[in-house]
């Protein structure tokens, strides 16, 4: 895989370690987003903080493609676990992504289905998944899995909703950006991968867990991205 790699995080904590690790060449501002251009492990990278939510993530992704001509996009950050077998600190590598808050069911569409779109489930790049699995097995043995990332403009904190998203939509984790990144990449034929470290269990205890574990979860996500870029 040649060319620039775009790396996105929604929050400052999620890209701070990347900023510290990279060789920074240029800082470019556009549409309220700061793009850090430089190198990581001798690979040309563009690192940016998208902001929270699907619209922010989609805008950021399209800018990376149009203005910086990236050849792949990685998203790093934290998420809430949906699979009850997962613990805080576990890592999900996206097999695919889907919007859990897309609901046109009164019109006869399944929940999560984007009306009139060619597809609603967006598969991550197989080669990037393979690399991420190798990195995860080496750096976080037994704490990593490949699964479905569900995205929506909602912070999920209800046990009943968690159970439903896991049961009905097959989600391993829930967050607020990944499926938007995935859909934009799909529309532009750009390979992508979402890496999420669990900061909470999306079960109502987030007020206790989220702040405490976001820093550690962000560190784990950084270590995954760092390893993937090194292996490319």
mmCIF file of C-alpha atoms in Angstrom:
data_model
loop_
_atom_site.group_PDB
_atom_site.id
_atom_site.type_symbol
_atom_site.label_atom_id
_atom_site.label_comp_id
_atom_site.label_asym_id
_atom_site.label_seq_id
_atom_site.Cartn_x
_atom_site.Cartn_y
_atom_site.Cartn_z
ATOM 1 C CA UNK A 1 0.000 0.000 0.000
ATOM 2 C CA UNK A 2 1.665 3.185 -1.225
ATOM 3 C CA UNK A 3 1.000 6.890 -0.651
ATOM 4 C CA UNK A 4 -0.240 8.971 2.245
ATOM 5 C CA UNK A 5 -2.162 7.403 5.091
ATOM 6 C CA UNK A 6 -4.849 9.473 6.784
ATOM 7 C CA UNK A 7 -5.271 8.900 10.523
ATOM 8 C CA UNK A 8 -8.329 10.294 12.298
ATOM 9 C CA UNK A 9 -9.318 10.550 15.933
ATOM 10 C CA UNK A 10 -12.475 12.228 17.202
ATOM 11 C CA UNK A 11 -11.021 13.640 20.407
ATOM 12 C CA UNK A 12 -7.741 15.274 21.372
ATOM 13 C CA UNK A 13 -6.745 12.354 23.594
ATOM 14 C CA UNK A 14 -7.086 10.024 20.633
ATOM 15 C CA UNK A 15 -4.512 11.781 18.447
ATOM 16 C CA UNK A 16 -2.162 13.346 21.014
ATOM 17 C CA UNK A 17 0.197 10.371 21.137
ATOM 18 C CA UNK A 18 0.312 10.280 17.339
ATOM 19 C CA UNK A 19 1.206 13.980 17.288
ATOM 20 C CA UNK A 20 4.049 13.315 19.708
ATOM 21 C CA UNK A 21 5.325 10.294 17.771
ATOM 22 C CA UNK A 22 5.275 11.708 14.256
ATOM 23 C CA UNK A 23 7.816 13.896 12.516
ATOM 24 C CA UNK A 24 5.737 17.005 11.874
ATOM 25 C CA UNK A 25 6.340 18.897 8.624
ATOM 26 C CA UNK A 26 3.271 21.097 8.136
ATOM 27 C CA UNK A 27 0.130 22.189 9.966
ATOM 28 C CA UNK A 28 -2.820 22.972 7.680
ATOM 29 C CA UNK A 29 -6.199 24.344 8.750
ATOM 30 C CA UNK A 30 -9.311 23.749 6.680
ATOM 31 C CA UNK A 31 -13.017 23.776 7.544
ATOM 32 C CA UNK A 32 -12.121 24.182 11.199
ATOM 33 C CA UNK A 33 -10.022 21.012 11.202
ATOM 34 C CA UNK A 34 -6.276 20.962 11.887
ATOM 35 C CA UNK A 35 -4.348 18.563 9.669
ATOM 36 C CA UNK A 36 -0.867 17.506 10.808
ATOM 37 C CA UNK A 37 1.253 16.455 7.841
ATOM 38 C CA UNK A 38 4.481 14.535 8.348
ATOM 39 C CA UNK A 39 5.934 11.065 8.781
ATOM 40 C CA UNK A 40 5.452 8.143 11.130
ATOM 41 C CA UNK A 41 7.917 5.267 10.740
ATOM 42 C CA UNK A 42 9.008 6.884 7.445
ATOM 43 C CA UNK A 43 5.438 6.656 6.129
ATOM 44 C CA UNK A 44 3.751 9.860 4.926
ATOM 45 C CA UNK A 45 0.780 10.477 7.217
ATOM 46 C CA UNK A 46 -1.886 13.109 7.744
ATOM 47 C CA UNK A 47 -3.179 13.116 11.328
ATOM 48 C CA UNK A 48 -6.308 15.028 12.281
ATOM 49 C CA UNK A 49 -8.967 15.430 14.939
ATOM 50 C CA UNK A 50 -12.375 15.220 13.305
ATOM 51 C CA UNK A 51 -14.554 16.142 16.225
ATOM 52 C CA UNK A 52 -17.363 13.988 17.570
ATOM 53 C CA UNK A 53 -20.169 12.600 15.437
ATOM 54 C CA UNK A 54 -20.849 11.240 11.983
ATOM 55 C CA UNK A 55 -21.038 14.573 10.135
ATOM 56 C CA UNK A 56 -17.663 15.718 11.482
ATOM 57 C CA UNK A 57 -16.129 12.349 10.631
ATOM 58 C CA UNK A 58 -17.551 12.354 7.095
ATOM 59 C CA UNK A 59 -16.321 15.879 6.347
ATOM 60 C CA UNK A 60 -12.873 15.077 7.698
ATOM 61 C CA UNK A 61 -12.658 11.880 5.649
ATOM 62 C CA UNK A 62 -13.625 13.563 2.393
ATOM 63 C CA UNK A 63 -11.094 16.350 2.992
ATOM 64 C CA UNK A 64 -8.356 13.786 3.538
ATOM 65 C CA UNK A 65 -9.254 12.177 0.219
ATOM 66 C CA UNK A 66 -9.732 15.352 -1.821
ATOM 67 C CA UNK A 67 -7.061 17.687 -0.440
ATOM 68 C CA UNK A 68 -4.382 15.268 0.723
ATOM 69 C CA UNK A 69 -4.982 12.379 -1.689
ATOM 70 C CA UNK A 70 -4.624 9.724 0.998
ATOM 71 C CA UNK A 71 -4.512 6.120 -0.154
ATOM 72 C CA UNK A 72 -5.903 4.619 3.061
ATOM 73 C CA UNK A 73 -7.642 5.867 6.197
ATOM 74 C CA UNK A 74 -7.283 4.594 9.748
ATOM 75 C CA UNK A 75 -9.570 5.736 12.555
ATOM 76 C CA UNK A 76 -8.380 5.429 16.132
ATOM 77 C CA UNK A 77 -10.233 5.950 19.365
ATOM 78 C CA UNK A 78 -12.421 4.632 22.142
ATOM 79 C CA UNK A 79 -15.815 2.929 22.122
ATOM 80 C CA UNK A 80 -18.385 1.262 24.329
ATOM 81 C CA UNK A 81 -18.433 -2.518 24.364
ATOM 82 C CA UNK A 82 -21.638 -4.220 23.196
ATOM 83 C CA UNK A 83 -20.463 -7.833 23.334
ATOM 84 C CA UNK A 84 -20.865 -8.915 26.988
ATOM 85 C CA UNK A 85 -17.731 -11.050 26.752
ATOM 86 C CA UNK A 86 -15.592 -7.942 26.209
ATOM 87 C CA UNK A 87 -13.852 -6.007 28.970
ATOM 88 C CA UNK A 88 -12.651 -2.438 29.288
ATOM 89 C CA UNK A 89 -9.331 -2.175 27.437
ATOM 90 C CA UNK A 90 -10.204 -4.815 24.844
ATOM 91 C CA UNK A 91 -9.696 -3.807 21.222
ATOM 92 C CA UNK A 92 -12.055 -4.155 18.275
ATOM 93 C CA UNK A 93 -10.696 -4.215 14.733
ATOM 94 C CA UNK A 94 -13.486 -3.417 12.297
ATOM 95 C CA UNK A 95 -14.631 -6.298 10.114
ATOM 96 C CA UNK A 96 -17.318 -3.925 8.899
ATOM 97 C CA UNK A 97 -19.299 -0.858 9.979
ATOM 98 C CA UNK A 98 -22.969 0.059 10.086
ATOM 99 C CA UNK A 99 -25.096 2.967 11.333
ATOM 100 C CA UNK A 100 -27.302 1.820 14.192
ATOM 101 C CA UNK A 101 -29.336 5.054 14.232
ATOM 102 C CA UNK A 102 -30.318 4.887 10.555
ATOM 103 C CA UNK A 103 -34.001 3.959 10.825
ATOM 104 C CA UNK A 104 -36.410 4.197 7.885
ATOM 105 C CA UNK A 105 -38.417 1.203 9.083
ATOM 106 C CA UNK A 106 -41.805 2.969 8.584
ATOM 107 C CA UNK A 107 -40.950 2.919 4.864
ATOM 108 C CA UNK A 108 -40.236 -0.815 4.930
ATOM 109 C CA UNK A 109 -36.448 -0.705 5.302
ATOM 110 C CA UNK A 110 -34.600 -2.735 7.905
ATOM 111 C CA UNK A 111 -33.099 -0.873 10.834
ATOM 112 C CA UNK A 112 -29.640 0.253 9.834
ATOM 113 C CA UNK A 113 -30.432 0.067 6.114
ATOM 114 C CA UNK A 114 -29.722 3.248 4.156
ATOM 115 C CA UNK A 115 -32.712 3.821 1.851
ATOM 116 C CA UNK A 116 -31.974 3.382 -1.853
ATOM 117 C CA UNK A 117 -28.226 2.984 -1.232
ATOM 118 C CA UNK A 118 -26.304 0.102 -2.827
ATOM 119 C CA UNK A 119 -25.195 -1.126 0.599
ATOM 120 C CA UNK A 120 -25.513 -0.278 4.259
ATOM 121 C CA UNK A 121 -22.758 -2.466 5.709
ATOM 122 C CA UNK A 122 -19.272 -1.298 4.801
ATOM 123 C CA UNK A 123 -16.471 -3.860 4.868
ATOM 124 C CA UNK A 124 -13.017 -2.829 6.043
ATOM 125 C CA UNK A 125 -9.965 -3.576 3.911
ATOM 126 C CA UNK A 126 -8.922 -7.221 4.195
ATOM 127 C CA UNK A 127 -5.190 -6.487 4.094
ATOM 128 C CA UNK A 128 -5.469 -3.839 6.807
ATOM 129 C CA UNK A 129 -7.474 -6.261 8.947
ATOM 130 C CA UNK A 130 -4.770 -8.902 8.504
ATOM 131 C CA UNK A 131 -2.029 -6.465 9.518
ATOM 132 C CA UNK A 132 -4.041 -5.242 12.502
ATOM 133 C CA UNK A 133 -4.639 -8.791 13.699
ATOM 134 C CA UNK A 134 -0.902 -9.474 13.622
ATOM 135 C CA UNK A 135 -0.182 -6.272 15.527
ATOM 136 C CA UNK A 136 -2.925 -6.983 18.064
ATOM 137 C CA UNK A 137 -1.776 -10.527 18.695
ATOM 138 C CA UNK A 138 1.766 -9.283 19.280
ATOM 139 C CA UNK A 139 0.965 -6.260 21.441
ATOM 140 C CA UNK A 140 -2.301 -7.192 23.177
ATOM 141 C CA UNK A 141 -2.596 -10.980 23.113
ATOM 142 C CA UNK A 142 -6.044 -12.198 24.071
ATOM 143 C CA UNK A 143 -7.468 -8.663 24.196
ATOM 144 C CA UNK A 144 -8.272 -8.121 20.515
ATOM 145 C CA UNK A 145 -11.015 -9.266 18.165
ATOM 146 C CA UNK A 146 -12.355 -8.528 14.707
ATOM 147 C CA UNK A 147 -15.992 -7.461 14.765
ATOM 148 C CA UNK A 148 -18.726 -5.103 13.659
ATOM 149 C CA UNK A 149 -18.477 -1.446 14.642
ATOM 150 C CA UNK A 150 -21.860 0.236 15.058
ATOM 151 C CA UNK A 151 -22.033 4.024 14.822
ATOM 152 C CA UNK A 152 -24.653 6.595 15.702
ATOM 153 C CA UNK A 153 -24.984 10.128 16.968
ATOM 154 C CA UNK A 154 -25.875 8.834 20.407
ATOM 155 C CA UNK A 155 -23.877 7.984 23.519
ATOM 156 C CA UNK A 156 -25.328 4.592 24.444
ATOM 157 C CA UNK A 157 -25.739 4.071 28.187
ATOM 158 C CA UNK A 158 -28.791 1.803 28.468
ATOM 159 C CA UNK A 159 -28.347 -1.919 29.085
ATOM 160 C CA UNK A 160 -31.475 -2.823 27.120
ATOM 161 C CA UNK A 161 -30.234 -0.875 24.096
ATOM 162 C CA UNK A 162 -26.817 -2.511 24.411
ATOM 163 C CA UNK A 163 -28.376 -5.970 24.363
ATOM 164 C CA UNK A 164 -30.541 -5.077 21.360
ATOM 165 C CA UNK A 165 -27.658 -3.641 19.316
ATOM 166 C CA UNK A 166 -25.563 -6.721 20.010
ATOM 167 C CA UNK A 167 -28.386 -9.180 19.365
ATOM 168 C CA UNK A 168 -30.172 -7.568 16.405
ATOM 169 C CA UNK A 169 -27.312 -5.819 14.574
ATOM 170 C CA UNK A 170 -24.356 -8.000 15.562
ATOM 171 C CA UNK A 171 -22.334 -5.129 17.001
ATOM 172 C CA UNK A 172 -19.145 -5.709 18.952
ATOM 173 C CA UNK A 173 -18.894 -2.066 19.990
ATOM 174 C CA UNK A 174 -20.657 1.260 19.570
ATOM 175 C CA UNK A 175 -19.235 4.703 18.872
ATOM 176 C CA UNK A 176 -20.092 7.864 16.923
ATOM 177 C CA UNK A 177 -17.900 8.069 13.806
ATOM 178 C CA UNK A 178 -16.696 4.815 12.260
ATOM 179 C CA UNK A 179 -19.571 4.043 9.895
ATOM 180 C CA UNK A 180 -19.447 7.566 8.477
ATOM 181 C CA UNK A 181 -15.745 7.171 7.719
ATOM 182 C CA UNK A 182 -16.485 3.750 6.237
ATOM 183 C CA UNK A 183 -19.271 4.998 3.966
ATOM 184 C CA UNK A 184 -17.218 7.911 2.613
ATOM 185 C CA UNK A 185 -14.267 5.587 1.984
ATOM 186 C CA UNK A 186 -16.575 3.132 0.233
ATOM 187 C CA UNK A 187 -17.953 5.892 -2.004
ATOM 188 C CA UNK A 188 -14.399 6.924 -2.948
ATOM 189 C CA UNK A 189 -12.943 3.395 -3.203
ATOM 190 C CA UNK A 190 -10.428 4.077 -0.421
ATOM 191 C CA UNK A 191 -9.378 1.250 1.938
ATOM 192 C CA UNK A 192 -10.121 1.894 5.611
ATOM 193 C CA UNK A 193 -9.891 0.358 9.045
ATOM 194 C CA UNK A 194 -11.435 1.374 12.371
ATOM 195 C CA UNK A 195 -9.544 0.543 15.583
ATOM 196 C CA UNK A 196 -11.465 0.959 18.821
ATOM 197 C CA UNK A 197 -10.344 0.352 22.393
ATOM 198 C CA UNK A 198 -13.109 -0.161 24.935
ATOM 199 C CA UNK A 199 -13.356 2.683 27.451
ATOM 200 C CA UNK A 200 -16.662 1.539 28.936
ATOM 201 C CA UNK A 201 -19.337 -1.119 28.603
ATOM 202 C CA UNK A 202 -22.081 1.202 27.294
ATOM 203 C CA UNK A 203 -24.184 0.067 30.238
ATOM 204 C CA UNK A 204 -24.860 3.137 32.336
ATOM 205 C CA UNK A 205 -21.545 3.074 34.180
ATOM 206 C CA UNK A 206 -19.854 5.376 31.663
ATOM 207 C CA UNK A 207 -19.867 8.282 34.118
ATOM 208 C CA UNK A 208 -17.514 6.196 36.235
ATOM 209 C CA UNK A 209 -15.542 4.480 33.473
ATOM 210 C CA UNK A 210 -15.264 6.892 30.572
ATOM 211 C CA UNK A 211 -13.011 9.621 31.970
ATOM 212 C CA UNK A 212 -10.907 7.140 33.922
ATOM 213 C CA UNK A 213 -10.256 4.782 31.030
ATOM 214 C CA UNK A 214 -10.244 7.103 28.012
ATOM 215 C CA UNK A 215 -6.557 7.922 28.432
ATOM 216 C CA UNK A 216 -5.553 4.256 28.756
ATOM 217 C CA UNK A 217 -7.886 3.185 25.946
ATOM 218 C CA UNK A 218 -6.469 5.921 23.714
ATOM 219 C CA UNK A 219 -2.967 4.656 24.469
ATOM 220 C CA UNK A 220 -3.952 1.167 23.369
ATOM 221 C CA UNK A 221 -5.506 2.488 20.167
ATOM 222 C CA UNK A 222 -2.350 4.484 19.465
ATOM 223 C CA UNK A 223 -0.209 1.383 19.931
ATOM 224 C CA UNK A 224 -2.356 -0.449 17.405
ATOM 225 C CA UNK A 225 -2.162 2.354 14.821
ATOM 226 C CA UNK A 226 1.569 2.764 15.429
ATOM 227 C CA UNK A 227 2.106 -0.937 14.764
ATOM 228 C CA UNK A 228 -0.089 -0.959 11.667
ATOM 229 C CA UNK A 229 1.706 2.029 10.103
ATOM 230 C CA UNK A 230 5.056 0.425 10.898
ATOM 231 C CA UNK A 231 3.952 -2.777 9.179
ATOM 232 C CA UNK A 232 2.580 -1.169 6.015
#
